[in-house]
C-alpha cells in the first residue's frame, strides 16, 4: 500500500506514530472523452485567459474571490499553517460509543499502521480501545483540509474515518414534501414487519456485486474483439394494485424462495386502482394498387 500521510495519534500526553493508508479504492471504469470525428482523446489545458497561454503547476496559487473579479491569494505553506497540517497530528478529543454516530457523518476510511517507532504505544491504544469498546473523536488536517475523524479498531488495525462537521450536514427540514403526520394501517404495519423479519440476515458484504461494472467490462471485451454488443432485454414491470397486495405478494415470494425475494427490482406499487385502458382499434391497411 502507498503511504498517503505520516504523523501521530495523540491522546492526553501519549504520542503514537502512525502511517496512513487508503482503506478503499475506486473501482469505476475510467472513460475518456473522444472527438468522434478523428477518434482522438480530448485534453484539458490550464489556460490563463489574460495571458492566453498554458500555465504550469508551479505558477499556480489558490485564491478566494471576495468580490467579483477580486481575489486574496494564498500560497501552499500559508494554507498548511492555517489548517495545522504542518503539525501532522491526529488529536483525540473524546472517546464515545460508535453507535452514537449516525452514518450520515462518515466520509472516507483510512487504515493507520504503526510508525517506524512507537509500536508499543500503537498496540496499547489498539488493545485499550478494543477492551473498552470505545472509539476516539479526533481532529486532523489532510491536504489543507481540516476534518473531524473517528478512530476505531478494525480487526488488528487502527482505522480512521473522516466525518463531516455538524454544519456540513443539511437539515432534514430542507427535504420537500415530508409528511407531518402519518396514519399507518395496523394490518399493513404487521405485514411490513413480517417482511422485514423474513428478509433479515447477517451482513455479508462479499455477496453484493457491482453488476454494472461486470456488464461494462464484458461489453468492452466484445467491442475490443470487434463483436456487436447486445442490449439486455428490459424487465417487464409488475403493476401491483395496492400496498396490501404488494406486501402479501412479497411475503409469499420470500416463503417460496427460502428467504429470497422473487419479485423483479422494477416492480412498482400503486395505491390507487387505475381503470383499464380501452383497446385501440386496429388500423386496416389499404391494398396496394
mmCIF file of C-alpha atoms in Angstrom:
data_model
loop_
_atom_site.group_PDB
_atom_site.id
_atom_site.type_symbol
_atom_site.label_atom_id
_atom_site.label_comp_id
_atom_site.label_asym_id
_atom_site.label_seq_id
_atom_site.Cartn_x
_atom_site.Cartn_y
_atom_site.Cartn_z
ATOM 1 C CA UNK A 1 0.000 0.000 0.000
ATOM 2 C CA UNK A 2 1.092 3.560 -0.695
ATOM 3 C CA UNK A 3 1.577 5.760 2.381
ATOM 4 C CA UNK A 4 -0.621 8.848 1.977
ATOM 5 C CA UNK A 5 0.281 10.598 5.263
ATOM 6 C CA UNK A 6 2.693 10.277 8.179
ATOM 7 C CA UNK A 7 2.081 11.677 11.634
ATOM 8 C CA UNK A 8 0.939 10.607 15.069
ATOM 9 C CA UNK A 9 -2.158 9.998 17.158
ATOM 10 C CA UNK A 10 -2.152 11.883 20.456
ATOM 11 C CA UNK A 11 -4.447 11.331 23.428
ATOM 12 C CA UNK A 12 -3.580 13.030 26.667
ATOM 13 C CA UNK A 13 0.220 13.110 26.745
ATOM 14 C CA UNK A 14 0.569 9.837 24.789
ATOM 15 C CA UNK A 15 2.077 10.142 21.289
ATOM 16 C CA UNK A 16 1.528 7.237 18.816
ATOM 17 C CA UNK A 17 3.464 7.484 15.491
ATOM 18 C CA UNK A 18 1.367 6.169 12.582
ATOM 19 C CA UNK A 19 1.369 5.843 8.804
ATOM 20 C CA UNK A 20 -1.902 6.364 6.921
ATOM 21 C CA UNK A 21 -3.119 4.222 4.011
ATOM 22 C CA UNK A 22 -6.330 4.482 1.959
ATOM 23 C CA UNK A 23 -8.670 1.678 3.041
ATOM 24 C CA UNK A 24 -10.808 1.838 -0.105
ATOM 25 C CA UNK A 25 -10.153 2.074 -3.834
ATOM 26 C CA UNK A 26 -12.209 3.382 -6.707
ATOM 27 C CA UNK A 27 -13.229 0.508 -8.987
ATOM 28 C CA UNK A 28 -15.065 2.691 -11.505
ATOM 29 C CA UNK A 29 -14.071 2.001 -15.109
ATOM 30 C CA UNK A 30 -12.381 5.116 -16.445
ATOM 31 C CA UNK A 31 -13.670 6.503 -19.740
ATOM 32 C CA UNK A 32 -12.063 9.340 -21.728
ATOM 33 C CA UNK A 33 -13.848 11.939 -23.825
ATOM 34 C CA UNK A 34 -13.181 11.259 -27.517
ATOM 35 C CA UNK A 35 -13.535 13.518 -30.557
ATOM 36 C CA UNK A 36 -15.848 11.368 -32.679
ATOM 37 C CA UNK A 37 -14.571 12.839 -35.950
ATOM 38 C CA UNK A 38 -10.973 11.606 -35.605
ATOM 39 C CA UNK A 39 -11.178 9.317 -32.515
ATOM 40 C CA UNK A 40 -8.669 11.447 -30.592
ATOM 41 C CA UNK A 41 -8.807 11.777 -26.775
ATOM 42 C CA UNK A 42 -9.591 15.318 -25.629
ATOM 43 C CA UNK A 43 -7.092 17.079 -23.359
ATOM 44 C CA UNK A 44 -7.758 19.643 -20.657
ATOM 45 C CA UNK A 45 -5.437 22.646 -20.570
ATOM 46 C CA UNK A 46 -4.864 25.037 -17.660
ATOM 47 C CA UNK A 47 -5.013 28.243 -19.697
ATOM 48 C CA UNK A 48 -4.865 31.850 -18.450
ATOM 49 C CA UNK A 49 -7.487 33.969 -20.223
ATOM 50 C CA UNK A 50 -5.433 37.151 -19.744
ATOM 51 C CA UNK A 51 -2.007 35.869 -20.812
ATOM 52 C CA UNK A 52 -3.560 33.487 -23.376
ATOM 53 C CA UNK A 53 -1.084 30.721 -22.596
ATOM 54 C CA UNK A 54 -0.955 27.382 -20.813
ATOM 55 C CA UNK A 55 0.028 27.660 -17.128
ATOM 56 C CA UNK A 56 2.408 25.241 -15.376
ATOM 57 C CA UNK A 57 1.632 23.912 -11.882
ATOM 58 C CA UNK A 58 4.483 25.882 -10.273
ATOM 59 C CA UNK A 59 2.858 29.111 -11.477
ATOM 60 C CA UNK A 60 -0.460 28.340 -9.767
ATOM 61 C CA UNK A 61 -1.682 29.576 -6.373
ATOM 62 C CA UNK A 62 -5.091 29.421 -4.707
ATOM 63 C CA UNK A 63 -7.343 32.431 -4.293
ATOM 64 C CA UNK A 64 -10.653 33.361 -2.695
ATOM 65 C CA UNK A 65 -12.976 35.638 -4.708
ATOM 66 C CA UNK A 66 -14.320 38.053 -2.078
ATOM 67 C CA UNK A 67 -15.822 40.393 -4.718
ATOM 68 C CA UNK A 68 -16.474 39.754 -8.420
ATOM 69 C CA UNK A 69 -13.038 39.759 -10.080
ATOM 70 C CA UNK A 70 -11.115 40.492 -6.824
ATOM 71 C CA UNK A 71 -9.132 37.766 -5.045
ATOM 72 C CA UNK A 72 -6.969 37.243 -1.986
ATOM 73 C CA UNK A 73 -4.101 34.858 -2.761
ATOM 74 C CA UNK A 74 -2.803 32.041 -0.539
ATOM 75 C CA UNK A 75 0.369 30.024 -1.048
ATOM 76 C CA UNK A 76 0.580 26.338 -0.096
ATOM 77 C CA UNK A 77 2.609 26.922 3.082
ATOM 78 C CA UNK A 78 0.136 29.603 4.265
ATOM 79 C CA UNK A 79 -2.783 27.182 3.928
ATOM 80 C CA UNK A 80 -0.833 24.445 5.714
ATOM 81 C CA UNK A 81 -0.083 26.770 8.636
ATOM 82 C CA UNK A 82 -3.712 27.878 8.898
ATOM 83 C CA UNK A 83 -5.062 24.316 8.751
ATOM 84 C CA UNK A 84 -2.500 22.973 11.215
ATOM 85 C CA UNK A 85 -1.442 20.320 8.706
ATOM 86 C CA UNK A 86 2.203 21.100 9.469
ATOM 87 C CA UNK A 87 1.694 19.564 12.952
ATOM 88 C CA UNK A 88 0.966 16.128 11.444
ATOM 89 C CA UNK A 89 -1.167 15.207 14.431
ATOM 90 C CA UNK A 90 -4.408 13.292 14.878
ATOM 91 C CA UNK A 91 -5.541 14.706 18.222
ATOM 92 C CA UNK A 92 -8.168 12.621 20.042
ATOM 93 C CA UNK A 93 -10.571 14.928 21.884
ATOM 94 C CA UNK A 94 -13.111 12.459 23.310
ATOM 95 C CA UNK A 95 -13.921 8.759 23.469
ATOM 96 C CA UNK A 96 -17.509 7.781 22.573
ATOM 97 C CA UNK A 97 -19.616 4.787 21.533
ATOM 98 C CA UNK A 98 -19.669 4.009 17.810
ATOM 99 C CA UNK A 99 -23.475 3.700 17.941
ATOM 100 C CA UNK A 100 -23.676 7.375 18.971
ATOM 101 C CA UNK A 101 -22.608 8.482 15.460
ATOM 102 C CA UNK A 102 -25.160 8.491 12.651
ATOM 103 C CA UNK A 103 -23.730 7.041 9.381
ATOM 104 C CA UNK A 104 -24.582 10.307 7.564
ATOM 105 C CA UNK A 105 -21.454 11.802 9.165
ATOM 106 C CA UNK A 106 -18.954 9.321 7.686
ATOM 107 C CA UNK A 107 -16.817 10.266 4.652
ATOM 108 C CA UNK A 108 -13.743 8.125 3.888
ATOM 109 C CA UNK A 109 -11.878 5.340 5.651
ATOM 110 C CA UNK A 110 -8.116 5.116 6.176
ATOM 111 C CA UNK A 111 -6.026 2.408 7.802
ATOM 112 C CA UNK A 112 -3.458 3.577 10.367
ATOM 113 C CA UNK A 113 -0.384 1.360 10.598
ATOM 114 C CA UNK A 114 2.358 1.648 13.212
ATOM 115 C CA UNK A 115 5.054 4.236 12.535
ATOM 116 C CA UNK A 116 8.744 3.427 12.265
ATOM 117 C CA UNK A 117 8.925 3.862 16.053
ATOM 118 C CA UNK A 118 6.460 3.569 18.937
ATOM 119 C CA UNK A 119 4.874 0.196 18.076
ATOM 120 C CA UNK A 120 4.291 -0.425 21.801
ATOM 121 C CA UNK A 121 2.153 2.730 22.119
ATOM 122 C CA UNK A 122 0.247 1.730 18.953
ATOM 123 C CA UNK A 123 -0.712 -1.680 20.363
ATOM 124 C CA UNK A 124 -1.536 -0.169 23.751
ATOM 125 C CA UNK A 125 -4.039 2.222 22.162
ATOM 126 C CA UNK A 126 -5.481 -0.524 19.925
ATOM 127 C CA UNK A 127 -5.994 -3.031 22.760
ATOM 128 C CA UNK A 128 -7.350 -0.463 25.238
ATOM 129 C CA UNK A 129 -9.921 0.736 22.681
ATOM 130 C CA UNK A 130 -10.884 -2.849 21.855
ATOM 131 C CA UNK A 131 -11.380 -3.759 25.529
ATOM 132 C CA UNK A 132 -13.369 -0.613 26.390
ATOM 133 C CA UNK A 133 -15.439 -0.740 23.180
ATOM 134 C CA UNK A 134 -14.876 2.973 22.632
ATOM 135 C CA UNK A 135 -13.841 4.978 19.570
ATOM 136 C CA UNK A 136 -11.920 8.248 19.579
ATOM 137 C CA UNK A 137 -13.236 11.514 18.126
ATOM 138 C CA UNK A 138 -10.280 13.463 16.781
ATOM 139 C CA UNK A 139 -9.253 16.470 14.713
ATOM 140 C CA UNK A 140 -6.885 16.072 11.753
ATOM 141 C CA UNK A 141 -5.732 18.129 8.762
ATOM 142 C CA UNK A 142 -5.016 16.378 5.472
ATOM 143 C CA UNK A 143 -4.169 18.215 2.245
ATOM 144 C CA UNK A 144 -5.050 21.636 3.677
ATOM 145 C CA UNK A 145 -8.483 20.475 4.841
ATOM 146 C CA UNK A 146 -9.438 20.206 8.497
ATOM 147 C CA UNK A 147 -11.711 17.295 9.392
ATOM 148 C CA UNK A 148 -13.263 15.587 12.334
ATOM 149 C CA UNK A 149 -12.375 11.919 12.481
ATOM 150 C CA UNK A 150 -13.368 8.738 14.273
ATOM 151 C CA UNK A 151 -10.505 6.452 15.350
ATOM 152 C CA UNK A 152 -11.629 2.861 15.785
ATOM 153 C CA UNK A 153 -10.391 -0.734 15.689
ATOM 154 C CA UNK A 154 -10.854 -2.995 12.642
ATOM 155 C CA UNK A 155 -9.536 -6.488 13.403
ATOM 156 C CA UNK A 156 -5.909 -5.901 14.491
ATOM 157 C CA UNK A 157 -5.554 -2.442 12.934
ATOM 158 C CA UNK A 158 -6.445 1.124 13.894
ATOM 159 C CA UNK A 159 -8.634 2.863 11.333
ATOM 160 C CA UNK A 160 -9.659 6.478 10.859
ATOM 161 C CA UNK A 161 -12.973 7.597 9.383
ATOM 162 C CA UNK A 162 -13.100 11.254 8.368
ATOM 163 C CA UNK A 163 -16.500 12.669 9.332
ATOM 164 C CA UNK A 164 -18.420 15.821 8.464
ATOM 165 C CA UNK A 165 -18.759 18.724 10.869
ATOM 166 C CA UNK A 166 -22.370 19.246 12.059
ATOM 167 C CA UNK A 167 -22.830 22.424 9.982
ATOM 168 C CA UNK A 168 -21.916 20.431 6.840
ATOM 169 C CA UNK A 169 -24.965 18.170 7.296
ATOM 170 C CA UNK A 170 -28.067 19.594 5.661
ATOM 171 C CA UNK A 171 -31.100 19.706 7.971
ATOM 172 C CA UNK A 172 -33.903 17.223 7.326
ATOM 173 C CA UNK A 173 -36.327 20.176 7.223
ATOM 174 C CA UNK A 174 -34.965 21.063 3.769
ATOM 175 C CA UNK A 175 -36.333 17.822 2.285
ATOM 176 C CA UNK A 176 -39.539 18.717 0.406
ATOM 177 C CA UNK A 177 -42.906 17.009 0.845
ATOM 178 C CA UNK A 178 -42.119 15.170 4.089
ATOM 179 C CA UNK A 179 -45.415 14.186 5.773
ATOM 180 C CA UNK A 180 -46.097 15.984 9.041
ATOM 181 C CA UNK A 181 -48.471 13.362 10.402
ATOM 182 C CA UNK A 182 -48.692 9.779 9.201
ATOM 183 C CA UNK A 183 -51.515 7.336 9.859
ATOM 184 C CA UNK A 184 -50.473 3.737 9.249
ATOM 185 C CA UNK A 185 -52.864 0.853 8.781
ATOM 186 C CA UNK A 186 -52.185 -1.670 11.588
ATOM 187 C CA UNK A 187 -52.569 -4.695 9.304
ATOM 188 C CA UNK A 188 -50.141 -3.197 6.770
ATOM 189 C CA UNK A 189 -47.696 -2.444 9.596
ATOM 190 C CA UNK A 190 -47.784 -6.053 10.821
ATOM 191 C CA UNK A 191 -47.191 -7.369 7.306
ATOM 192 C CA UNK A 192 -44.343 -4.903 6.725
ATOM 193 C CA UNK A 193 -42.679 -6.040 9.981
ATOM 194 C CA UNK A 194 -43.132 -9.670 8.944
ATOM 195 C CA UNK A 195 -41.493 -8.919 5.580
ATOM 196 C CA UNK A 196 -38.548 -7.168 7.275
ATOM 197 C CA UNK A 197 -38.162 -10.186 9.575
ATOM 198 C CA UNK A 198 -38.221 -12.579 6.593
ATOM 199 C CA UNK A 199 -35.524 -10.562 4.783
ATOM 200 C CA UNK A 200 -33.316 -10.014 7.851
ATOM 201 C CA UNK A 201 -29.891 -11.676 7.644
ATOM 202 C CA UNK A 202 -26.329 -11.102 8.905
ATOM 203 C CA UNK A 203 -24.439 -8.567 6.789
ATOM 204 C CA UNK A 204 -22.236 -10.422 4.274
ATOM 205 C CA UNK A 205 -20.606 -7.758 2.075
ATOM 206 C CA UNK A 206 -18.967 -10.319 -0.229
ATOM 207 C CA UNK A 207 -22.344 -11.370 -1.653
ATOM 208 C CA UNK A 208 -23.021 -7.913 -3.137
ATOM 209 C CA UNK A 209 -21.503 -7.422 -6.590
ATOM 210 C CA UNK A 210 -21.193 -4.384 -8.871
ATOM 211 C CA UNK A 211 -23.284 -5.818 -11.717
ATOM 212 C CA UNK A 212 -22.983 -2.671 -13.841
ATOM 213 C CA UNK A 213 -19.170 -2.839 -13.790
ATOM 214 C CA UNK A 214 -19.294 -6.514 -14.772
ATOM 215 C CA UNK A 215 -21.599 -5.827 -17.721
ATOM 216 C CA UNK A 216 -19.464 -2.875 -18.827
ATOM 217 C CA UNK A 217 -16.235 -4.935 -18.726
ATOM 218 C CA UNK A 218 -17.949 -7.651 -20.754
ATOM 219 C CA UNK A 219 -19.132 -5.072 -23.292
ATOM 220 C CA UNK A 220 -15.579 -3.653 -23.550
ATOM 221 C CA UNK A 221 -14.211 -7.134 -24.249
ATOM 222 C CA UNK A 222 -16.796 -7.666 -27.004
ATOM 223 C CA UNK A 223 -16.012 -4.307 -28.600
ATOM 224 C CA UNK A 224 -12.241 -4.931 -28.471
ATOM 225 C CA UNK A 225 -12.884 -8.253 -30.239
ATOM 226 C CA UNK A 226 -14.911 -6.418 -32.890
ATOM 227 C CA UNK A 227 -18.188 -8.015 -31.823
ATOM 228 C CA UNK A 228 -21.583 -6.363 -31.562
ATOM 229 C CA UNK A 229 -22.777 -5.510 -28.054
ATOM 230 C CA UNK A 230 -26.212 -6.935 -27.311
ATOM 231 C CA UNK A 231 -28.534 -4.949 -25.028
ATOM 232 C CA UNK A 232 -30.136 -6.829 -22.163
ATOM 233 C CA UNK A 233 -33.909 -7.174 -22.506
ATOM 234 C CA UNK A 234 -35.836 -4.690 -20.383
ATOM 235 C CA UNK A 235 -37.509 -6.182 -17.309
ATOM 236 C CA UNK A 236 -41.275 -6.182 -17.519
ATOM 237 C CA UNK A 237 -42.859 -4.037 -14.818
ATOM 238 C CA UNK A 238 -45.282 -5.709 -12.454
ATOM 239 C CA UNK A 239 -48.059 -3.317 -11.541
ATOM 240 C CA UNK A 240 -49.467 -4.159 -8.114
ATOM 241 C CA UNK A 241 -52.987 -2.960 -7.334
ATOM 242 C CA UNK A 242 -52.423 -1.730 -3.782
ATOM 243 C CA UNK A 243 -49.988 -1.705 -0.877
ATOM 244 C CA UNK A 244 -51.604 -4.653 0.913
ATOM 245 C CA UNK A 245 -51.360 -6.785 -2.221
ATOM 246 C CA UNK A 246 -47.699 -5.783 -2.649
ATOM 247 C CA UNK A 247 -46.902 -6.775 0.933
ATOM 248 C CA UNK A 248 -48.701 -10.105 0.609
ATOM 249 C CA UNK A 249 -47.003 -10.875 -2.715
ATOM 250 C CA UNK A 250 -43.606 -10.053 -1.197
ATOM 251 C CA UNK A 251 -44.253 -12.312 1.814
ATOM 252 C CA UNK A 252 -45.363 -15.149 -0.476
ATOM 253 C CA UNK A 253 -42.228 -14.672 -2.564
ATOM 254 C CA UNK A 254 -39.915 -14.924 0.452
ATOM 255 C CA UNK A 255 -41.621 -18.127 1.603
ATOM 256 C CA UNK A 256 -41.410 -19.753 -1.835
ATOM 257 C CA UNK A 257 -37.734 -18.888 -2.367
ATOM 258 C CA UNK A 258 -36.275 -19.631 1.092
ATOM 259 C CA UNK A 259 -35.971 -16.033 2.110
ATOM 260 C CA UNK A 260 -35.057 -14.571 -1.289
ATOM 261 C CA UNK A 261 -37.447 -12.202 -2.991
ATOM 262 C CA UNK A 262 -38.545 -13.330 -6.428
ATOM 263 C CA UNK A 263 -40.161 -10.081 -7.461
ATOM 264 C CA UNK A 264 -38.305 -8.071 -10.119
ATOM 265 C CA UNK A 265 -36.434 -4.990 -8.979
ATOM 266 C CA UNK A 266 -38.598 -2.849 -11.269
ATOM 267 C CA UNK A 267 -41.873 -3.972 -9.645
ATOM 268 C CA UNK A 268 -43.966 -0.912 -8.867
ATOM 269 C CA UNK A 269 -46.611 -0.223 -6.246
ATOM 270 C CA UNK A 270 -49.655 1.946 -6.928
ATOM 271 C CA UNK A 271 -52.157 2.605 -4.175
ATOM 272 C CA UNK A 272 -54.982 3.732 -6.442
ATOM 273 C CA UNK A 273 -56.521 1.244 -8.813
ATOM 274 C CA UNK A 274 -56.456 2.597 -12.357
ATOM 275 C CA UNK A 275 -59.225 1.864 -14.857
ATOM 276 C CA UNK A 276 -58.264 -0.433 -17.695
ATOM 277 C CA UNK A 277 -57.480 1.365 -20.922
ATOM 278 C CA UNK A 278 -59.800 0.588 -23.832
ATOM 279 C CA UNK A 279 -58.096 -1.452 -26.557
ATOM 280 C CA UNK A 280 -57.302 0.543 -29.656
ATOM 281 C CA UNK A 281 -58.985 -0.425 -32.869
ATOM 282 C CA UNK A 282 -56.557 -1.940 -35.334
ATOM 283 C CA UNK A 283 -55.920 0.152 -38.397
ATOM 284 C CA UNK A 284 -56.787 -1.749 -41.583
ATOM 285 C CA UNK A 285 -54.137 -1.442 -44.259
ATOM 286 C CA UNK A 286 -55.377 -0.375 -47.665
ATOM 287 C CA UNK A 287 -54.491 -2.686 -50.525
ATOM 288 C CA UNK A 288 -51.553 -1.520 -52.650
ATOM 289 C CA UNK A 289 -52.536 -0.805 -56.269
#
